[in-house]
Amino acid sequence: MADAAWLTQVRKGLLELCILNLLARESMYGYQIVKLLTDIPGLVISEGTVYPLLSRLKSDGLITDTLVESPHGPVRRTYVLTAVGRKQMRAMNEAWLQIDEAVRKLIAGEGP
């Protein structure tokens, strides 16, 4: 089994990438993001992890938020990817794909 501390750091690093990619599809409210992320096998996240990250992404200018009336309950904070966020997401996706390919080759006994 993988070292717990190592696995926690990997998950934290991927969380931002996953959130930006979710918001590239459509605007979402926080709980919706949490529910979608918990469906990703192995990611293992909680609301206490996601909401501070959403706050940081907002302060970094990668996402914005608005309050939206809900017919099903209280007002919801909805998050939207900004143009800067979309650019950052594309750069992160490219970097992730390159890293993923290189690591897969190493695991298979190929590469440097």
mmCIF file of N, CA, C and O in Angstrom:
data_model
loop_
_atom_site.group_PDB
_atom_site.id
_atom_site.type_symbol
_atom_site.label_atom_id
_atom_site.label_comp_id
_atom_site.label_asym_id
_atom_site.label_seq_id
_atom_site.Cartn_x
_atom_site.Cartn_y
_atom_site.Cartn_z
ATOM 1 N N MET A 1 0.847 -1.184 0.000
ATOM 2 C CA MET A 1 0.000 0.000 0.000
ATOM 3 C C MET A 1 0.889 1.243 0.000
ATOM 4 O O MET A 1 1.920 1.276 0.651
ATOM 5 N N ALA A 2 0.462 2.278 -0.712
ATOM 6 C CA ALA A 2 1.228 3.517 -0.812
ATOM 7 C C ALA A 2 1.274 4.233 0.526
ATOM 8 O O ALA A 2 0.349 4.142 1.334
ATOM 9 N N ASP A 3 2.365 4.942 0.771
ATOM 10 C CA ASP A 3 2.523 5.751 1.968
ATOM 11 C C ASP A 3 1.389 6.783 2.032
ATOM 12 O O ASP A 3 1.128 7.491 1.058
ATOM 13 N N ALA A 4 0.732 6.888 3.178
ATOM 14 C CA ALA A 4 -0.435 7.761 3.333
ATOM 15 C C ALA A 4 -0.086 9.234 3.088
ATOM 16 O O ALA A 4 -0.857 9.959 2.458
ATOM 17 N N ALA A 5 1.054 9.688 3.589
ATOM 18 C CA ALA A 5 1.444 11.096 3.412
ATOM 19 C C ALA A 5 1.686 11.402 1.938
ATOM 20 O O ALA A 5 1.269 12.453 1.438
ATOM 21 N N TRP A 6 2.343 10.497 1.239
ATOM 22 C CA TRP A 6 2.603 10.690 -0.187
ATOM 23 C C TRP A 6 1.294 10.754 -0.963
ATOM 24 O O TRP A 6 1.091 11.629 -1.802
ATOM 25 N N LEU A 7 0.400 9.831 -0.676
ATOM 26 C CA LEU A 7 -0.883 9.772 -1.374
ATOM 27 C C LEU A 7 -1.714 11.029 -1.110
ATOM 28 O O LEU A 7 -2.346 11.568 -2.017
ATOM 29 N N THR A 8 -1.682 11.538 0.113
ATOM 30 C CA THR A 8 -2.400 12.772 0.449
ATOM 31 C C THR A 8 -1.886 13.936 -0.381
ATOM 32 O O THR A 8 -2.669 14.731 -0.908
ATOM 33 N N GLN A 9 -0.575 14.043 -0.535
ATOM 34 C CA GLN A 9 0.004 15.136 -1.318
ATOM 35 C C GLN A 9 -0.358 15.025 -2.800
ATOM 36 O O GLN A 9 -0.636 16.029 -3.448
ATOM 37 N N VAL A 10 -0.368 13.820 -3.328
ATOM 38 C CA VAL A 10 -0.750 13.618 -4.729
ATOM 39 C C VAL A 10 -2.200 14.053 -4.937
ATOM 40 O O VAL A 10 -2.520 14.769 -5.881
ATOM 41 N N ARG A 11 -3.062 13.634 -4.030
ATOM 42 C CA ARG A 11 -4.487 13.995 -4.140
ATOM 43 C C ARG A 11 -4.683 15.499 -4.080
ATOM 44 O O ARG A 11 -5.446 16.072 -4.848
ATOM 45 N N LYS A 12 -4.005 16.159 -3.152
ATOM 46 C CA LYS A 12 -4.133 17.614 -3.026
ATOM 47 C C LYS A 12 -3.678 18.306 -4.304
ATOM 48 O O LYS A 12 -4.289 19.273 -4.749
ATOM 49 N N GLY A 13 -2.606 17.815 -4.883
ATOM 50 C CA GLY A 13 -2.102 18.411 -6.117
ATOM 51 C C GLY A 13 -3.058 18.257 -7.287
ATOM 52 O O GLY A 13 -3.162 19.137 -8.136
ATOM 53 N N LEU A 14 -3.760 17.159 -7.319
ATOM 54 C CA LEU A 14 -4.697 16.903 -8.421
ATOM 55 C C LEU A 14 -6.040 17.599 -8.245
ATOM 56 O O LEU A 14 -6.758 17.824 -9.213
ATOM 57 N N LEU A 15 -6.376 17.947 -7.030
ATOM 58 C CA LEU A 15 -7.676 18.522 -6.746
ATOM 59 C C LEU A 15 -7.919 19.820 -7.510
ATOM 60 O O LEU A 15 -8.978 20.021 -8.097
ATOM 61 N N GLU A 16 -6.944 20.697 -7.531
ATOM 62 C CA GLU A 16 -7.083 21.962 -8.261
ATOM 63 C C GLU A 16 -7.314 21.694 -9.745
ATOM 64 O O GLU A 16 -8.184 22.308 -10.363
ATOM 65 N N LEU A 17 -6.551 20.789 -10.307
ATOM 66 C CA LEU A 17 -6.707 20.422 -11.723
ATOM 67 C C LEU A 17 -8.118 19.906 -11.986
ATOM 68 O O LEU A 17 -8.755 20.294 -12.968
ATOM 69 N N CYS A 18 -8.623 19.062 -11.111
ATOM 70 C CA CYS A 18 -9.968 18.496 -11.283
ATOM 71 C C CYS A 18 -11.044 19.568 -11.184
ATOM 72 O O CYS A 18 -11.987 19.593 -11.995
ATOM 73 N N ILE A 19 -10.917 20.476 -10.225
ATOM 74 C CA ILE A 19 -11.909 21.541 -10.059
ATOM 75 C C ILE A 19 -11.953 22.443 -11.283
ATOM 76 O O ILE A 19 -13.030 22.772 -11.795
ATOM 77 N N LEU A 20 -10.801 22.847 -11.773
ATOM 78 C CA LEU A 20 -10.771 23.713 -12.950
ATOM 79 C C LEU A 20 -11.399 23.013 -14.154
ATOM 80 O O LEU A 20 -12.147 23.632 -14.918
ATOM 81 N N ASN A 21 -11.127 21.727 -14.318
ATOM 82 C CA ASN A 21 -11.711 20.997 -15.442
ATOM 83 C C ASN A 21 -13.218 20.833 -15.285
ATOM 84 O O ASN A 21 -13.951 20.898 -16.284
ATOM 85 N N LEU A 22 -13.704 20.645 -14.074
ATOM 86 C CA LEU A 22 -15.155 20.577 -13.860
ATOM 87 C C LEU A 22 -15.817 21.902 -14.225
ATOM 88 O O LEU A 22 -16.848 21.932 -14.900
ATOM 89 N N LEU A 23 -15.212 23.005 -13.783
ATOM 90 C CA LEU A 23 -15.797 24.316 -14.050
ATOM 91 C C LEU A 23 -15.665 24.733 -15.508
ATOM 92 O O LEU A 23 -16.379 25.620 -15.966
ATOM 93 N N ALA A 24 -14.780 24.093 -16.252
ATOM 94 C CA ALA A 24 -14.673 24.370 -17.686
ATOM 95 C C ALA A 24 -15.910 23.847 -18.419
ATOM 96 O O ALA A 24 -16.287 24.363 -19.467
ATOM 97 N N ARG A 25 -16.539 22.828 -17.850
ATOM 98 C CA ARG A 25 -17.757 22.260 -18.442
ATOM 99 C C ARG A 25 -18.954 23.174 -18.256
ATOM 100 O O ARG A 25 -19.736 23.394 -19.169
ATOM 101 N N GLU A 26 -19.107 23.672 -17.011
ATOM 102 C CA GLU A 26 -20.261 24.515 -16.670
ATOM 103 C C GLU A 26 -20.034 25.126 -15.297
ATOM 104 O O GLU A 26 -19.207 24.650 -14.523
ATOM 105 N N SER A 27 -20.788 26.173 -14.989
ATOM 106 C CA SER A 27 -20.723 26.736 -13.643
ATOM 107 C C SER A 27 -21.366 25.746 -12.678
ATOM 108 O O SER A 27 -22.278 25.007 -13.047
ATOM 109 N N MET A 28 -20.854 25.712 -11.449
ATOM 110 C CA MET A 28 -21.343 24.752 -10.460
ATOM 111 C C MET A 28 -21.318 25.387 -9.084
ATOM 112 O O MET A 28 -20.505 26.266 -8.812
ATOM 113 N N TYR A 29 -22.179 24.910 -8.217
ATOM 114 C CA TYR A 29 -22.126 25.337 -6.830
ATOM 115 C C TYR A 29 -21.206 24.392 -6.064
ATOM 116 O O TYR A 29 -20.902 23.282 -6.524
ATOM 117 N N GLY A 30 -20.748 24.838 -4.912
ATOM 118 C CA GLY A 30 -19.722 24.107 -4.170
ATOM 119 C C GLY A 30 -20.069 22.669 -3.856
ATOM 120 O O GLY A 30 -19.260 21.768 -4.072
ATOM 121 N N TYR A 31 -21.284 22.443 -3.347
ATOM 122 C CA TYR A 31 -21.651 21.075 -2.979
ATOM 123 C C TYR A 31 -21.684 20.164 -4.201
ATOM 124 O O TYR A 31 -21.329 18.991 -4.125
ATOM 125 N N GLN A 32 -22.078 20.713 -5.331
ATOM 126 C CA GLN A 32 -22.090 19.944 -6.591
ATOM 127 C C GLN A 32 -20.666 19.520 -6.957
ATOM 128 O O GLN A 32 -20.435 18.378 -7.362
ATOM 129 N N ILE A 33 -19.707 20.411 -6.787
ATOM 130 C CA ILE A 33 -18.306 20.101 -7.055
ATOM 131 C C ILE A 33 -17.838 18.984 -6.115
ATOM 132 O O ILE A 33 -17.212 18.020 -6.555
ATOM 133 N N VAL A 34 -18.173 19.122 -4.834
ATOM 134 C CA VAL A 34 -17.785 18.103 -3.848
ATOM 135 C C VAL A 34 -18.344 16.743 -4.244
ATOM 136 O O VAL A 34 -17.632 15.735 -4.237
ATOM 137 N N LYS A 35 -19.620 16.691 -4.599
ATOM 138 C CA LYS A 35 -20.255 15.415 -4.950
ATOM 139 C C LYS A 35 -19.594 14.790 -6.176
ATOM 140 O O LYS A 35 -19.343 13.586 -6.206
ATOM 141 N N LEU A 36 -19.299 15.573 -7.199
ATOM 142 C CA LEU A 36 -18.661 15.045 -8.401
ATOM 143 C C LEU A 36 -17.246 14.544 -8.103
ATOM 144 O O LEU A 36 -16.830 13.502 -8.612
ATOM 145 N N LEU A 37 -16.517 15.267 -7.279
ATOM 146 C CA LEU A 37 -15.151 14.859 -6.950
ATOM 147 C C LEU A 37 -15.119 13.597 -6.096
ATOM 148 O O LEU A 37 -14.215 12.783 -6.236
ATOM 149 N N THR A 38 -16.108 13.426 -5.226
ATOM 150 C CA THR A 38 -16.135 12.220 -4.406
ATOM 151 C C THR A 38 -16.437 10.978 -5.238
ATOM 152 O O THR A 38 -16.179 9.862 -4.795
ATOM 153 N N ASP A 39 -16.951 11.173 -6.447
ATOM 154 C CA ASP A 39 -17.213 10.043 -7.343
ATOM 155 C C ASP A 39 -15.964 9.569 -8.081
ATOM 156 O O ASP A 39 -15.996 8.556 -8.773
ATOM 157 N N ILE A 40 -14.856 10.316 -7.969
ATOM 158 C CA ILE A 40 -13.615 9.926 -8.637
ATOM 159 C C ILE A 40 -12.886 8.925 -7.754
ATOM 160 O O ILE A 40 -12.465 9.267 -6.642
ATOM 161 N N PRO A 41 -12.749 7.686 -8.226
ATOM 162 C CA PRO A 41 -12.094 6.653 -7.405
ATOM 163 C C PRO A 41 -10.680 7.070 -6.997
ATOM 164 O O PRO A 41 -9.906 7.557 -7.812
ATOM 165 N N GLY A 42 -10.384 6.917 -5.715
ATOM 166 C CA GLY A 42 -9.048 7.194 -5.226
ATOM 167 C C GLY A 42 -8.782 8.632 -4.827
ATOM 168 O O GLY A 42 -7.789 8.916 -4.166
ATOM 169 N N LEU A 43 -9.645 9.569 -5.223
ATOM 170 C CA LEU A 43 -9.384 10.978 -4.906
ATOM 171 C C LEU A 43 -9.618 11.259 -3.419
ATOM 172 O O LEU A 43 -8.846 11.961 -2.787
ATOM 173 N N VAL A 44 -10.679 10.747 -2.846
ATOM 174 C CA VAL A 44 -10.978 10.834 -1.418
ATOM 175 C C VAL A 44 -10.837 12.264 -0.899
ATOM 176 O O VAL A 44 -9.798 12.634 -0.351
ATOM 177 N N ILE A 45 -11.876 13.058 -1.082
ATOM 178 C CA ILE A 45 -11.844 14.447 -0.633
ATOM 179 C C ILE A 45 -13.022 14.705 0.308
ATOM 180 O O ILE A 45 -13.933 13.899 0.417
ATOM 181 N N SER A 46 -12.993 15.887 0.935
ATOM 182 C CA SER A 46 -14.090 16.298 1.800
ATOM 183 C C SER A 46 -14.423 17.753 1.521
ATOM 184 O O SER A 46 -13.647 18.468 0.877
ATOM 185 N N GLU A 47 -15.580 18.190 2.027
ATOM 186 C CA GLU A 47 -15.965 19.591 1.869
ATOM 187 C C GLU A 47 -14.911 20.500 2.488
ATOM 188 O O GLU A 47 -14.626 21.574 1.964
ATOM 189 N N GLY A 48 -14.332 20.065 3.608
ATOM 190 C CA GLY A 48 -13.322 20.856 4.294
ATOM 191 C C GLY A 48 -12.056 21.059 3.489
ATOM 192 O O GLY A 48 -11.258 21.946 3.785
ATOM 193 N N THR A 49 -11.872 20.264 2.462
ATOM 194 C CA THR A 49 -10.724 20.411 1.572
ATOM 195 C C THR A 49 -11.082 21.293 0.377
ATOM 196 O O THR A 49 -10.289 22.115 -0.066
ATOM 197 N N VAL A 50 -12.296 21.120 -0.141
ATOM 198 C CA VAL A 50 -12.696 21.794 -1.377
ATOM 199 C C VAL A 50 -12.965 23.281 -1.167
ATOM 200 O O VAL A 50 -12.494 24.115 -1.951
ATOM 201 N N TYR A 51 -13.711 23.646 -0.126
ATOM 202 C CA TYR A 51 -14.100 25.048 0.028
ATOM 203 C C TYR A 51 -12.918 25.997 0.234
ATOM 204 O O TYR A 51 -12.891 27.076 -0.386
ATOM 205 N N PRO A 52 -11.910 25.653 1.029
ATOM 206 C CA PRO A 52 -10.738 26.538 1.101
ATOM 207 C C PRO A 52 -10.018 26.662 -0.247
ATOM 208 O O PRO A 52 -9.509 27.730 -0.591
ATOM 209 N N LEU A 53 -9.993 25.579 -1.015
ATOM 210 C CA LEU A 53 -9.363 25.628 -2.332
ATOM 211 C C LEU A 53 -10.151 26.539 -3.268
ATOM 212 O O LEU A 53 -9.574 27.327 -4.022
ATOM 213 N N LEU A 54 -11.480 26.458 -3.224
ATOM 214 C CA LEU A 54 -12.311 27.351 -4.042
ATOM 215 C C LEU A 54 -12.036 28.806 -3.678
ATOM 216 O O LEU A 54 -11.932 29.669 -4.551
ATOM 217 N N SER A 55 -11.880 29.076 -2.395
ATOM 218 C CA SER A 55 -11.574 30.435 -1.944
ATOM 219 C C SER A 55 -10.227 30.904 -2.493
ATOM 220 O O SER A 55 -10.096 32.041 -2.959
ATOM 221 N N ARG A 56 -9.225 30.024 -2.467
ATOM 222 C CA ARG A 56 -7.906 30.383 -2.993
ATOM 223 C C ARG A 56 -7.950 30.600 -4.497
ATOM 224 O O ARG A 56 -7.359 31.549 -5.028
ATOM 225 N N LEU A 57 -8.679 29.723 -5.215
ATOM 226 C CA LEU A 57 -8.794 29.873 -6.665
ATOM 227 C C LEU A 57 -9.470 31.194 -7.017
ATOM 228 O O LEU A 57 -9.110 31.842 -8.000
ATOM 229 N N LYS A 58 -10.433 31.593 -6.199
ATOM 230 C CA LYS A 58 -11.102 32.879 -6.411
ATOM 231 C C LYS A 58 -10.130 34.028 -6.185
ATOM 232 O O LYS A 58 -10.045 34.946 -6.991
ATOM 233 N N SER A 59 -9.379 33.976 -5.084
ATOM 234 C CA SER A 59 -8.435 35.065 -4.796
ATOM 235 C C SER A 59 -7.316 35.126 -5.830
ATOM 236 O O SER A 59 -6.761 36.193 -6.082
ATOM 237 N N ASP A 60 -7.004 33.992 -6.461
ATOM 238 C CA ASP A 60 -5.997 33.959 -7.526
ATOM 239 C C ASP A 60 -6.568 34.414 -8.873
ATOM 240 O O ASP A 60 -5.831 34.484 -9.865
ATOM 241 N N GLY A 61 -7.869 34.669 -8.937
ATOM 242 C CA GLY A 61 -8.491 35.143 -10.175
ATOM 243 C C GLY A 61 -8.804 34.047 -11.175
ATOM 244 O O GLY A 61 -9.108 34.331 -12.328
ATOM 245 N N LEU A 62 -8.724 32.779 -10.743
ATOM 246 C CA LEU A 62 -8.981 31.670 -11.667
ATOM 247 C C LEU A 62 -10.467 31.336 -11.774
ATOM 248 O O LEU A 62 -10.900 30.768 -12.779
ATOM 249 N N ILE A 63 -11.230 31.685 -10.732
ATOM 250 C CA ILE A 63 -12.677 31.487 -10.752
ATOM 251 C C ILE A 63 -13.343 32.717 -10.141
ATOM 252 O O ILE A 63 -12.695 33.506 -9.450
ATOM 253 N N THR A 64 -14.617 32.876 -10.431
ATOM 254 C CA THR A 64 -15.438 33.883 -9.762
ATOM 255 C C THR A 64 -16.631 33.164 -9.163
ATOM 256 O O THR A 64 -16.902 32.004 -9.504
ATOM 257 N N ASP A 65 -17.336 33.868 -8.303
ATOM 258 C CA ASP A 65 -18.539 33.268 -7.741
ATOM 259 C C ASP A 65 -19.673 34.282 -7.736
ATOM 260 O O ASP A 65 -19.443 35.483 -7.708
ATOM 261 N N THR A 66 -20.876 33.768 -7.809
ATOM 262 C CA THR A 66 -22.073 34.590 -7.724
ATOM 263 C C THR A 66 -23.089 33.850 -6.872
ATOM 264 O O THR A 66 -23.066 32.618 -6.783
ATOM 265 N N LEU A 67 -23.977 34.616 -6.248
ATOM 266 C CA LEU A 67 -25.052 34.010 -5.478
ATOM 267 C C LEU A 67 -26.254 33.842 -6.398
ATOM 268 O O LEU A 67 -26.656 34.780 -7.079
ATOM 269 N N VAL A 68 -26.811 32.640 -6.410
ATOM 270 C CA VAL A 68 -27.921 32.318 -7.314
ATOM 271 C C VAL A 68 -29.091 31.800 -6.478
ATOM 272 O O VAL A 68 -28.917 30.919 -5.636
ATOM 273 N N GLU A 69 -30.269 32.372 -6.722
ATOM 274 C CA GLU A 69 -31.477 31.905 -6.047
ATOM 275 C C GLU A 69 -31.745 30.464 -6.452
ATOM 276 O O GLU A 69 -31.553 30.081 -7.605
ATOM 277 N N SER A 70 -32.191 29.670 -5.493
ATOM 278 C CA SER A 70 -32.501 28.270 -5.762
ATOM 279 C C SER A 70 -33.969 28.003 -5.457
ATOM 280 O O SER A 70 -34.450 28.369 -4.384
ATOM 281 N N PRO A 71 -34.666 27.354 -6.386
ATOM 282 C CA PRO A 71 -36.070 27.019 -6.117
ATOM 283 C C PRO A 71 -36.193 25.875 -5.098
ATOM 284 O O PRO A 71 -37.264 25.606 -4.596
ATOM 285 N N HIS A 72 -35.079 25.231 -4.780
ATOM 286 C CA HIS A 72 -35.079 24.066 -3.899
ATOM 287 C C HIS A 72 -34.534 24.351 -2.507
ATOM 288 O O HIS A 72 -34.289 23.424 -1.754
ATOM 289 N N GLY A 73 -34.287 25.604 -2.178
ATOM 290 C CA GLY A 73 -33.737 25.892 -0.861
ATOM 291 C C GLY A 73 -33.043 27.234 -0.825
ATOM 292 O O GLY A 73 -33.419 28.160 -1.542
ATOM 293 N N PRO A 74 -32.004 27.340 -0.002
ATOM 294 C CA PRO A 74 -31.320 28.631 0.162
ATOM 295 C C PRO A 74 -30.530 29.040 -1.086
ATOM 296 O O PRO A 74 -30.312 28.251 -1.994
ATOM 297 N N VAL A 75 -30.103 30.281 -1.079
ATOM 298 C CA VAL A 75 -29.273 30.826 -2.155
ATOM 299 C C VAL A 75 -27.985 30.008 -2.228
ATOM 300 O O VAL A 75 -27.424 29.619 -1.214
ATOM 301 N N ARG A 76 -27.530 29.749 -3.449
ATOM 302 C CA ARG A 76 -26.305 28.965 -3.636
ATOM 303 C C ARG A 76 -25.208 29.825 -4.241
ATOM 304 O O ARG A 76 -25.463 30.643 -5.122
ATOM 305 N N ARG A 77 -24.001 29.592 -3.785
ATOM 306 C CA ARG A 77 -22.827 30.252 -4.364
ATOM 307 C C ARG A 77 -22.387 29.401 -5.542
ATOM 308 O O ARG A 77 -22.028 28.245 -5.394
ATOM 309 N N THR A 78 -22.419 29.994 -6.734
ATOM 310 C CA THR A 78 -22.070 29.284 -7.956
ATOM 311 C C THR A 78 -20.719 29.777 -8.444
ATOM 312 O O THR A 78 -20.455 30.980 -8.476
ATOM 313 N N TYR A 79 -19.868 28.840 -8.823
ATOM 314 C CA TYR A 79 -18.508 29.155 -9.255
ATOM 315 C C TYR A 79 -18.392 29.038 -10.767
ATOM 316 O O TYR A 79 -18.967 28.140 -11.379
ATOM 317 N N VAL A 80 -17.635 29.971 -11.359
ATOM 318 C CA VAL A 80 -17.443 30.044 -12.805
ATOM 319 C C VAL A 80 -15.955 30.196 -13.093
ATOM 320 O O VAL A 80 -15.257 30.960 -12.417
ATOM 321 N N LEU A 81 -15.482 29.494 -14.093
ATOM 322 C CA LEU A 81 -14.085 29.601 -14.516
ATOM 323 C C LEU A 81 -13.875 30.916 -15.269
ATOM 324 O O LEU A 81 -14.670 31.270 -16.141
ATOM 325 N N THR A 82 -12.833 31.652 -14.931
ATOM 326 C CA THR A 82 -12.516 32.900 -15.633
ATOM 327 C C THR A 82 -11.643 32.598 -16.855
ATOM 328 O O THR A 82 -11.154 31.469 -17.013
ATOM 329 N N ALA A 83 -11.401 33.604 -17.679
ATOM 330 C CA ALA A 83 -10.507 33.431 -18.827
ATOM 331 C C ALA A 83 -9.097 33.072 -18.345
ATOM 332 O O ALA A 83 -8.436 32.213 -18.933
ATOM 333 N N VAL A 84 -8.652 33.714 -17.272
ATOM 334 C CA VAL A 84 -7.345 33.402 -16.698
ATOM 335 C C VAL A 84 -7.336 31.959 -16.189
ATOM 336 O O VAL A 84 -6.370 31.220 -16.379
ATOM 337 N N GLY A 85 -8.435 31.543 -15.575
ATOM 338 C CA GLY A 85 -8.556 30.184 -15.077
ATOM 339 C C GLY A 85 -8.530 29.158 -16.198
ATOM 340 O O GLY A 85 -7.917 28.093 -16.082
ATOM 341 N N ARG A 86 -9.178 29.490 -17.298
ATOM 342 C CA ARG A 86 -9.189 28.586 -18.454
ATOM 343 C C ARG A 86 -7.778 28.433 -19.026
ATOM 344 O O ARG A 86 -7.345 27.326 -19.373
ATOM 345 N N LYS A 87 -7.040 29.534 -19.086
ATOM 346 C CA LYS A 87 -5.662 29.480 -19.579
ATOM 347 C C LYS A 87 -4.798 28.635 -18.642
ATOM 348 O O LYS A 87 -4.006 27.802 -19.098
ATOM 349 N N GLN A 88 -4.952 28.846 -17.339
ATOM 350 C CA GLN A 88 -4.206 28.073 -16.343
ATOM 351 C C GLN A 88 -4.558 26.590 -16.441
ATOM 352 O O GLN A 88 -3.685 25.734 -16.366
ATOM 353 N N MET A 89 -5.842 26.285 -16.615
ATOM 354 C CA MET A 89 -6.290 24.897 -16.726
ATOM 355 C C MET A 89 -5.646 24.214 -17.931
ATOM 356 O O MET A 89 -5.175 23.090 -17.828
ATOM 357 N N ARG A 90 -5.608 24.907 -19.064
ATOM 358 C CA ARG A 90 -4.992 24.321 -20.261
ATOM 359 C C ARG A 90 -3.514 24.024 -20.024
ATOM 360 O O ARG A 90 -3.010 22.960 -20.397
ATOM 361 N N ALA A 91 -2.814 24.949 -19.376
ATOM 362 C CA ALA A 91 -1.388 24.739 -19.076
ATOM 363 C C ALA A 91 -1.206 23.568 -18.105
ATOM 364 O O ALA A 91 -0.315 22.730 -18.287
ATOM 365 N N MET A 92 -2.071 23.491 -17.098
ATOM 366 C CA MET A 92 -1.991 22.397 -16.130
ATOM 367 C C MET A 92 -2.320 21.060 -16.787
ATOM 368 O O MET A 92 -1.679 20.051 -16.499
ATOM 369 N N ASN A 93 -3.319 21.048 -17.660
ATOM 370 C CA ASN A 93 -3.680 19.810 -18.366
ATOM 371 C C ASN A 93 -2.514 19.318 -19.212
ATOM 372 O O ASN A 93 -2.208 18.123 -19.228
ATOM 373 N N GLU A 94 -1.873 20.232 -19.920
ATOM 374 C CA GLU A 94 -0.735 19.856 -20.763
ATOM 375 C C GLU A 94 0.399 19.285 -19.913
ATOM 376 O O GLU A 94 0.975 18.248 -20.245
ATOM 377 N N ALA A 95 0.691 19.955 -18.795
ATOM 378 C CA ALA A 95 1.750 19.475 -17.911
ATOM 379 C C ALA A 95 1.388 18.104 -17.336
ATOM 380 O O ALA A 95 2.227 17.203 -17.287
ATOM 381 N N TRP A 96 0.136 17.936 -16.915
ATOM 382 C CA TRP A 96 -0.290 16.658 -16.354
ATOM 383 C C TRP A 96 -0.149 15.533 -17.376
ATOM 384 O O TRP A 96 0.330 14.447 -17.045
ATOM 385 N N LEU A 97 -0.563 15.775 -18.597
ATOM 386 C CA LEU A 97 -0.479 14.728 -19.624
ATOM 387 C C LEU A 97 0.967 14.327 -19.895
ATOM 388 O O LEU A 97 1.267 13.148 -20.082
ATOM 389 N N GLN A 98 1.869 15.315 -19.904
ATOM 390 C CA GLN A 98 3.285 15.008 -20.105
ATOM 391 C C GLN A 98 3.845 14.194 -18.931
ATOM 392 O O GLN A 98 4.566 13.215 -19.133
ATOM 393 N N ILE A 99 3.512 14.597 -17.728
ATOM 394 C CA ILE A 99 3.972 13.872 -16.538
ATOM 395 C C ILE A 99 3.393 12.468 -16.524
ATOM 396 O O ILE A 99 4.117 11.486 -16.275
ATOM 397 N N ASP A 100 2.096 12.353 -16.800
ATOM 398 C CA ASP A 100 1.430 11.054 -16.804
ATOM 399 C C ASP A 100 2.096 10.106 -17.802
ATOM 400 O O ASP A 100 2.381 8.952 -17.478
ATOM 401 N N GLU A 101 2.370 10.603 -18.991
ATOM 402 C CA GLU A 101 2.992 9.760 -20.016
ATOM 403 C C GLU A 101 4.384 9.303 -19.576
ATOM 404 O O GLU A 101 4.731 8.121 -19.706
ATOM 405 N N ALA A 102 5.171 10.229 -19.024
ATOM 406 C CA ALA A 102 6.526 9.884 -18.591
ATOM 407 C C ALA A 102 6.511 8.873 -17.446
ATOM 408 O O ALA A 102 7.292 7.915 -17.440
ATOM 409 N N VAL A 103 5.616 9.057 -16.486
ATOM 410 C CA VAL A 103 5.545 8.140 -15.345
ATOM 411 C C VAL A 103 5.066 6.761 -15.802
ATOM 412 O O VAL A 103 5.594 5.741 -15.359
ATOM 413 N N ARG A 104 4.098 6.729 -16.699
ATOM 414 C CA ARG A 104 3.635 5.427 -17.221
ATOM 415 C C ARG A 104 4.779 4.661 -17.907
ATOM 416 O O ARG A 104 4.888 3.466 -17.765
ATOM 417 N N LYS A 105 5.621 5.386 -18.632
ATOM 418 C CA LYS A 105 6.759 4.745 -19.293
ATOM 419 C C LYS A 105 7.746 4.208 -18.254
ATOM 420 O O LYS A 105 8.256 3.095 -18.413
ATOM 421 N N LEU A 106 7.992 4.981 -17.216
ATOM 422 C CA LEU A 106 8.891 4.514 -16.159
ATOM 423 C C LEU A 106 8.338 3.265 -15.479
ATOM 424 O O LEU A 106 9.073 2.311 -15.221
ATOM 425 N N ILE A 107 7.045 3.255 -15.198
ATOM 426 C CA ILE A 107 6.406 2.105 -14.558
ATOM 427 C C ILE A 107 6.528 0.869 -15.447
ATOM 428 O O ILE A 107 6.734 -0.240 -14.964
ATOM 429 N N ALA A 108 6.420 1.091 -16.751
ATOM 430 C CA ALA A 108 6.499 -0.030 -17.702
ATOM 431 C C ALA A 108 7.933 -0.451 -17.981
ATOM 432 O O ALA A 108 8.174 -1.364 -18.770
ATOM 433 N N GLY A 109 8.902 0.235 -17.351
ATOM 434 C CA GLY A 109 10.303 -0.120 -17.568
ATOM 435 C C GLY A 109 10.902 0.534 -18.797
ATOM 436 O O GLY A 109 11.951 0.120 -19.274
ATOM 437 N N GLU A 110 10.245 1.544 -19.306
ATOM 438 C CA GLU A 110 10.738 2.288 -20.475
ATOM 439 C C GLU A 110 11.245 3.651 -20.023
ATOM 440 O O GLU A 110 11.236 3.974 -18.860
ATOM 441 N N GLY A 111 11.653 4.458 -20.955
ATOM 442 C CA GLY A 111 12.055 5.826 -20.638
ATOM 443 C C GLY A 111 13.480 5.928 -20.150
ATOM 444 O O GLY A 111 14.242 4.966 -20.224
ATOM 445 N N PRO A 112 13.825 7.107 -19.582
ATOM 446 C CA PRO A 112 15.209 7.380 -19.180
ATOM 447 C C PRO A 112 15.767 6.411 -18.163
ATOM 448 O O PRO A 112 15.194 5.841 -17.357
#
